[in-house]
Coordinates of C-alpha atoms in Angstrom, one line a residue:
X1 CA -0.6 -25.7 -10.2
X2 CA -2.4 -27.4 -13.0
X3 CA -1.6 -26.2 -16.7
X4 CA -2.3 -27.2 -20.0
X5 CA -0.8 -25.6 -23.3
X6 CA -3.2 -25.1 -26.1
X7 CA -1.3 -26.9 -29.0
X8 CA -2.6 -24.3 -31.6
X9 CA -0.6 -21.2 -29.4
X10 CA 1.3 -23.0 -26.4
X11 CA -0.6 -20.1 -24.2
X12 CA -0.7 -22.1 -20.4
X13 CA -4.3 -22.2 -18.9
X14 CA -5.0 -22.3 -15.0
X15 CA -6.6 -26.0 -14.2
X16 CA -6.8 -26.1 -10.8
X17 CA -4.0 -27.3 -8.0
X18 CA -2.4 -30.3 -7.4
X19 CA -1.6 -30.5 -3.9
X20 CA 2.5 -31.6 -3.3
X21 CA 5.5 -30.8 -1.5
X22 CA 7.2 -30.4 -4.8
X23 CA 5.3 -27.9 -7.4
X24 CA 4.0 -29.6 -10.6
X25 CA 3.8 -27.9 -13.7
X26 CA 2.1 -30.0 -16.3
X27 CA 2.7 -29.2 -19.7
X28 CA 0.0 -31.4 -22.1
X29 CA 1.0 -31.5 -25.9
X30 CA 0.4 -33.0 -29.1
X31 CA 2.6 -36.5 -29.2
X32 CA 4.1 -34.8 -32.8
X33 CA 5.6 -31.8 -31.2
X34 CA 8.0 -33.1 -28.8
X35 CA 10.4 -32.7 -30.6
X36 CA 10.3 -28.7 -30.7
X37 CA 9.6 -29.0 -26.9
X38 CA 13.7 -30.0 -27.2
X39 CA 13.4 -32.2 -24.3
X40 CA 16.2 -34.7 -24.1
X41 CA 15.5 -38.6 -23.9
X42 CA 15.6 -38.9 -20.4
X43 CA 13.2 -36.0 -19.4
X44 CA 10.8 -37.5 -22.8
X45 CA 10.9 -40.9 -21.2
X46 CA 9.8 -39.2 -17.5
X47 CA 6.9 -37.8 -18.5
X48 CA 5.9 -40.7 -20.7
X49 CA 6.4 -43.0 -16.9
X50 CA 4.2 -40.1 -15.5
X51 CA 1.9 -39.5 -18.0
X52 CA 1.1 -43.6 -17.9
X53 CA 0.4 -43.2 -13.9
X54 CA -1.5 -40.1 -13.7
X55 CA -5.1 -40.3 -13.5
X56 CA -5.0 -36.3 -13.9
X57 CA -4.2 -36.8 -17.6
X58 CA -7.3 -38.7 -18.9
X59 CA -9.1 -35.9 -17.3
X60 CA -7.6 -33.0 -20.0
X61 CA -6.8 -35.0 -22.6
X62 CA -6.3 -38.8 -23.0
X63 CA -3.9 -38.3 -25.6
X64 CA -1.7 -35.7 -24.1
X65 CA 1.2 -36.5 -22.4
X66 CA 2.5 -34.9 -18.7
X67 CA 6.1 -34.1 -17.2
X68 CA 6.0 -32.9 -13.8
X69 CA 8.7 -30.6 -12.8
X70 CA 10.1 -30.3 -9.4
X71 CA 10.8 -27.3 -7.8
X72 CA 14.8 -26.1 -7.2
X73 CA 15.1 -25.9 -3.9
X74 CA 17.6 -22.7 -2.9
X75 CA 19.8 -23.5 0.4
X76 CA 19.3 -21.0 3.3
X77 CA 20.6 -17.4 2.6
X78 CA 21.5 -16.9 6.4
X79 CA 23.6 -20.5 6.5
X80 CA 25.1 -19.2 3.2
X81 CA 26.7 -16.2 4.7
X82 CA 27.8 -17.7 7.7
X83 CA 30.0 -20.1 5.4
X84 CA 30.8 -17.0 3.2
X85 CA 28.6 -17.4 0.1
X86 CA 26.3 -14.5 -0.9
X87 CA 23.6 -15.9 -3.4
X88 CA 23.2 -12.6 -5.5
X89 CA 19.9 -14.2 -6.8
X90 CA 18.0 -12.4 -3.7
X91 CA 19.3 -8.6 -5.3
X92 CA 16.8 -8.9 -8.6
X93 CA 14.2 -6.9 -8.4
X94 CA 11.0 -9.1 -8.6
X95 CA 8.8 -8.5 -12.0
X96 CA 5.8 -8.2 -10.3
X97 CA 4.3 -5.9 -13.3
X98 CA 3.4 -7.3 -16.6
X99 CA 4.9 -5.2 -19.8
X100 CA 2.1 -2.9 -20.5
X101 CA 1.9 -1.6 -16.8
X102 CA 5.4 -1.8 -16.5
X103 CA 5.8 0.6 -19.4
X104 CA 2.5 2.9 -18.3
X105 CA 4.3 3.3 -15.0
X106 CA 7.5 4.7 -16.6
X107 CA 5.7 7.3 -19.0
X108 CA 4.3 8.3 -15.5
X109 CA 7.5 8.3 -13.9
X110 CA 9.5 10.3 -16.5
X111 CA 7.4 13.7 -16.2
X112 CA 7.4 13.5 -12.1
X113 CA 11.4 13.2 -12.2
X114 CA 11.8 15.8 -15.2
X115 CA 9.4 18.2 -12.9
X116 CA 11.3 17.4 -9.5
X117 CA 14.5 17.8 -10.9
X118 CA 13.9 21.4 -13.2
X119 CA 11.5 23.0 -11.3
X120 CA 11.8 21.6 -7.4
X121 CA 14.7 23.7 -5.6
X122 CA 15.2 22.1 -2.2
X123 CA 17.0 24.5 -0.2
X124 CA 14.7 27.5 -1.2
X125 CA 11.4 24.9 0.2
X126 CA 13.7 24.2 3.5
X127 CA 14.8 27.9 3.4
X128 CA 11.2 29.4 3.6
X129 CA 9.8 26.5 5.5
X130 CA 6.8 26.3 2.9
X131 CA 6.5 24.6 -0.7
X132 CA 5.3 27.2 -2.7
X133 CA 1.8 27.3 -4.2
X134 CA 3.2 26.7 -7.8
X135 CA 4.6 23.5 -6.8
X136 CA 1.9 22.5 -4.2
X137 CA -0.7 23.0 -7.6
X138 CA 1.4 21.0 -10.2
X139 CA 1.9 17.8 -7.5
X140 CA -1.9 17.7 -7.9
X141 CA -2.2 18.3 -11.5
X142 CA 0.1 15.2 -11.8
X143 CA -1.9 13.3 -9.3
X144 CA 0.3 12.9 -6.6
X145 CA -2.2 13.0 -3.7
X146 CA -4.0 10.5 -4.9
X147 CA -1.9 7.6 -5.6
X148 CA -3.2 5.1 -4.2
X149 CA -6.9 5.7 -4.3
X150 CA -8.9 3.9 -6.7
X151 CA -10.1 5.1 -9.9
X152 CA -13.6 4.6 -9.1
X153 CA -12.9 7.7 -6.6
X154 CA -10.6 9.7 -8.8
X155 CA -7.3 8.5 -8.1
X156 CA -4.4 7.0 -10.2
X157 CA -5.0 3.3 -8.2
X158 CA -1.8 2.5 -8.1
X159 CA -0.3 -0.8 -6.5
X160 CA 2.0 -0.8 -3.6
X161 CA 4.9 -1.6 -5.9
X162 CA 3.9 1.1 -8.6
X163 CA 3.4 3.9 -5.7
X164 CA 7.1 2.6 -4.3
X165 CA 8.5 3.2 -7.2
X166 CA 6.9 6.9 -7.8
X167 CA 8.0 7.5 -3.6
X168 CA 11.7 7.5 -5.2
X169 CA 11.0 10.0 -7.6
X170 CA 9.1 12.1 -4.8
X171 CA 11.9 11.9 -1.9
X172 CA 14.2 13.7 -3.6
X173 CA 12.7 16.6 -2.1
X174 CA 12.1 15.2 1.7
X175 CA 9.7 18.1 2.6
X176 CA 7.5 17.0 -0.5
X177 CA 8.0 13.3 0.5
X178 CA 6.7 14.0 3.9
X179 CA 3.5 16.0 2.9
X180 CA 2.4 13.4 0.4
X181 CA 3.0 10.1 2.3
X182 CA 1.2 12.1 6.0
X183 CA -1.6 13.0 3.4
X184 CA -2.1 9.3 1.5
X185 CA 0.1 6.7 3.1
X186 CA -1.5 7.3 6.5
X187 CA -3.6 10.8 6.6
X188 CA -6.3 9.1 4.6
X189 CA -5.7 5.4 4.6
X190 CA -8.1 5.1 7.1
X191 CA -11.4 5.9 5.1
X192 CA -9.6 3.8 2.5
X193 CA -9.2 -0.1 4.2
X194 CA -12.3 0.5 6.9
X195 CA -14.2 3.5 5.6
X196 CA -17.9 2.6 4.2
X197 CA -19.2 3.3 1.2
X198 CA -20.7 6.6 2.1
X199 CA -17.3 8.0 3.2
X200 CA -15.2 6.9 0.3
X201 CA -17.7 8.5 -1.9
X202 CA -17.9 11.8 0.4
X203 CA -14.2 12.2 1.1
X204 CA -11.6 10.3 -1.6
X205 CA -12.5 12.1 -4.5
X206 CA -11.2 15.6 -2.9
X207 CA -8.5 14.0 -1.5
X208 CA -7.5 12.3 -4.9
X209 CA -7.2 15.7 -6.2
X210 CA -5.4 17.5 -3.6
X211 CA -8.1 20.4 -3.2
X212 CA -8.4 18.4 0.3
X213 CA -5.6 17.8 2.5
X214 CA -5.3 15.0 5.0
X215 CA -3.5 14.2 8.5
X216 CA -3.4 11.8 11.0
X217 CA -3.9 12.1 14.2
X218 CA -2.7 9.7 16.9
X219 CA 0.6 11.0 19.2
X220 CA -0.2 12.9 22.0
X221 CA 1.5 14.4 24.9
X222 CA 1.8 11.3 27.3
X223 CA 1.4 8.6 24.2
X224 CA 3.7 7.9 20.9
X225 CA 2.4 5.9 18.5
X226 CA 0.3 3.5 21.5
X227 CA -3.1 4.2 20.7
X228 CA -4.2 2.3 23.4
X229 CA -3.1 5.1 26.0
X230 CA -3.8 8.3 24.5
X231 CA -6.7 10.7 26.5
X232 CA -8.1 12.3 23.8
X233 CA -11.6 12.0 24.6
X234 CA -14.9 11.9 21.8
X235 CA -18.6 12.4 23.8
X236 CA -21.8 11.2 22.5
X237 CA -24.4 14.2 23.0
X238 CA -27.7 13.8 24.5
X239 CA -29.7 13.1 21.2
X240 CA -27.1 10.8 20.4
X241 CA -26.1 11.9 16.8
X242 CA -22.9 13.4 17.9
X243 CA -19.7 13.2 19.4
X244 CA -18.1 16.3 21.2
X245 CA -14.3 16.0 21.2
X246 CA -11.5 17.1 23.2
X247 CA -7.9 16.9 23.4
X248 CA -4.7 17.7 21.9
X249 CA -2.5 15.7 19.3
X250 CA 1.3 16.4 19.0
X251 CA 4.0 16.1 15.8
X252 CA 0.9 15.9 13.5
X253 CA 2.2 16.1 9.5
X254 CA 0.2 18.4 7.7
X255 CA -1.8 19.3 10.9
X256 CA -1.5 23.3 9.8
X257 CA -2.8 22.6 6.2
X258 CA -4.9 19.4 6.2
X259 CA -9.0 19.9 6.2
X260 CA -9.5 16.4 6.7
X261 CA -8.3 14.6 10.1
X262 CA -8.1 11.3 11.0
X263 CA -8.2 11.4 14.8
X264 CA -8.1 9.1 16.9
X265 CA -10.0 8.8 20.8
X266 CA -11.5 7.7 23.8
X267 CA -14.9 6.9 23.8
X268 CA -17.2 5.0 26.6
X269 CA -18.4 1.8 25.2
X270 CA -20.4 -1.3 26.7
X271 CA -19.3 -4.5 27.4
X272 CA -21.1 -7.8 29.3
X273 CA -22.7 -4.8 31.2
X274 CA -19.6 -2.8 32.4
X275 CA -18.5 0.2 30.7
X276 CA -15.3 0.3 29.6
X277 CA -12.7 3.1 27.4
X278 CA -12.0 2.0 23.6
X279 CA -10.5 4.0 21.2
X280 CA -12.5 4.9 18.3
X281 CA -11.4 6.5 14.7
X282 CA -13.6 9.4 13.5
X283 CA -13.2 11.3 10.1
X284 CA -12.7 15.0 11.4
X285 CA -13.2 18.0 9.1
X286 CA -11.9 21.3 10.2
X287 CA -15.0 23.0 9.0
X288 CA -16.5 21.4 12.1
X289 CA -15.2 24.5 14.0
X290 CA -13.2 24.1 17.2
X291 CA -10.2 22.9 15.6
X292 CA -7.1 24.7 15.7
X293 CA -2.9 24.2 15.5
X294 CA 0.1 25.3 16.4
X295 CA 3.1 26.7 14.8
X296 CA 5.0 24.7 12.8
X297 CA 8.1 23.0 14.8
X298 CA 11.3 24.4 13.4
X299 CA 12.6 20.8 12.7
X300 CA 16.1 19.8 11.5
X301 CA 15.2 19.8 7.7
X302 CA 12.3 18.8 5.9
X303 CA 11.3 22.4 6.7
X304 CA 9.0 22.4 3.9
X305 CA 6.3 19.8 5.4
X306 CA 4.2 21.0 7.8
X307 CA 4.1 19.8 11.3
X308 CA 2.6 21.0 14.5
X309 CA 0.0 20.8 17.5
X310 CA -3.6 20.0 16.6
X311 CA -6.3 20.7 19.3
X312 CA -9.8 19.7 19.2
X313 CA -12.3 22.0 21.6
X314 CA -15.4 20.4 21.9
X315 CA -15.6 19.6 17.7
X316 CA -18.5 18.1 16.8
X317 CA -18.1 15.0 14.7
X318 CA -21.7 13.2 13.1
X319 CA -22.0 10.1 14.0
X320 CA -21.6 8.7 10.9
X321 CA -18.0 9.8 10.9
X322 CA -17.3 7.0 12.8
X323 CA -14.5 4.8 10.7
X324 CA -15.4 1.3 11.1
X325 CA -17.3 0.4 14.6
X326 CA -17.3 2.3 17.7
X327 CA -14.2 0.6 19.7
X328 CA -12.5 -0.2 17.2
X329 CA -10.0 2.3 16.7
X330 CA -6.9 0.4 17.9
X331 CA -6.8 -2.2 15.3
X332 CA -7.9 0.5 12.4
X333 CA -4.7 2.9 13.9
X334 CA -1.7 -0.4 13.5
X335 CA -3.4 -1.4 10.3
X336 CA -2.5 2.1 9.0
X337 CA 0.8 2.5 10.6
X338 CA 1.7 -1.3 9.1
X339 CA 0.2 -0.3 5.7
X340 CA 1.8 3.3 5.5
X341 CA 5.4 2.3 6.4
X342 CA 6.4 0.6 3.7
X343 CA 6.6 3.9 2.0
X344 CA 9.3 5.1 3.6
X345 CA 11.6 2.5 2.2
X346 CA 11.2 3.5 -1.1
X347 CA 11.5 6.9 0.1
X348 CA 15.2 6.1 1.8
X349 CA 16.0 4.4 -1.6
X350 CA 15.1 7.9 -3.6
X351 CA 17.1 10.1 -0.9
X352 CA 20.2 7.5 -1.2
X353 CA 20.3 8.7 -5.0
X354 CA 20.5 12.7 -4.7

């Protein structure tokens, strides 16, 4: 990359890029400040060799002169081990936040903990199988179900590294950690990378505040997470406006308390004249009617998260609940499974502490 310091406040400025197999970092001063540069003779007498070759110097600043830096190169970490050397370089944590967001994302962090830690009691969630209303209402007074959708919709819009870091605070309770990554890190992250603008507008703003629930819907009976195979089947009606559909999803999180679904089925679709079976994605409300669950399975902790059957009798679903294009379900469902398990690293890292 191509940088120049601005002699008044040494601040670097983007140029453009200089294309190398080592990276150059030019650094353009004023000839009387090398000295508080503290560059030895040698590196002074480098750049001055440089700075008299490079035709990239007359174009910033004839008078300026140019050192070009070449990238440490760090030997394998696999070969390392094998020869019994550990570089501990790869265990720092990346500073991927500047300052100011690094310190907005503690203040943030510091209530959720202080809340989880007085006021969250584990075994009495796992005992009754339910998180109680008063903690279900103050994770969505502190945002929690809306993490990661943008502000523009009524969410906190945080990164991927800033919602990591809150998913340790939230998995110290694991029934709580369940319920809020089903809901955001998969139940709604469809609407959110392929949804249109008519959808994110209709549905985020509810989910952001946790007065709507959400849930995915893939695994089925005779299918895990294979979208390609599932037999859930979606309809088009006569007057072609909307889709009728059937079927039955299994091990759904938050399937007994979500109002929104993102469900996932078969649908007839047309191809160099032969009809063929896609999978499309379709945002499901259970006000549709026809929509009903199970009881929850009696699971080996994490009691507190809901999971269970979903079944869909002839629910009809507008057309325009159609995420993305008819078909294209099976790339929409892996892009949410890849985007939505990163979580649950961060999660293992918050459980590893209690």
């Amino acid at each position: 990359m191509l940088y120049s310091v601005n002699r008044a406040t040494r601040r670097l400025f983007l140029f453009g890029n200089v294309r190398s197999t080592y990276r150059k970092v030019f650094l353009v001063f004023d000839k009387q400040t090398t000295t508080a540069l503290k560059f030895d003779d040698f590196q002074l007498k480098s750049m001055r060799n440089y700075a008299t070759k490079s035709q990239e110097v007359s174009a910033i600043d004839r008078e300026s002169e140019v050192t070009t830096i070449k990238k440490s190169r760090r030997e394998p970490f696999a070969k390392n081990l094998f020869l019994g050397r550990f570089d501990k370089d790869v265990l720092s944590y990346p500073e991927v936040l500047d300052r100011e967001r690094l310190q907005t994302l503690q203040e943030m962090v510091d209530p959720i903990e202080k809340f989880f830690k007085e006021n969250v009691d584990s075994k009495e969630i796992d005992q009754n199988e339910k998180i109680s209303d008063s903690v279900m209402k103050t994770l969505k007074e502190l945002g929690l179900f809306g993490q990661q959708i943008p502000v523009e919709y009524g969410g906190l819009g945080l990164s991927a590294t800033e919602y990591a870091r809150i998913g340790e605070v939230t998995a110290l309770d694991g029934g709580i950690a369940v319920t809020l990554a089903a809901h955001q890190a998969i139940g709604l992250k469809g609407i959110l990378i392929a949804g249109n603008e008519h959808q994110k507008q209709k549905y985020l703003p509810k989910l952001a505040t946790g007065e709507h629930i959400a849930a995915f819907c893939l695994t089925e009976p005779s299918s895990g997470s294979d979208a390609a195979s599932i037999q859930t089947r979606a309809t088009l009606s006569k007057d072609g406006k909307t889709f009728l559909l059937n079927g039955s999803k299994i091990w759904i999180s938050n399937g007994g308390i979500a109002d929104i679904f993102t469900v996932f089925a078969k649908t007839k679709i047309e191809e160099k004249n032969e009809v063929k079976d896609k999978v499309t994605a379709f945002i499901v409300e259970r006000k549709f009617g026809g929509v009903t669950n199970g009881q929850p399975e009696d699971k080996l902790g994490i009691r507190g998260s809901n999971t269970c059957e979903v079944h869909f009798d002839n629910t009809p679903v507008p057309i325009e609940n159609i995420i993305g294009e008819i078909g294209s379900g099976f790339k929409i469902a892996m892009n949410i499974l890849n985007s939505g398990r990163f979580s649950m690293g961060s999660s293992e890292i918050g459980r590893a502490h209690v």
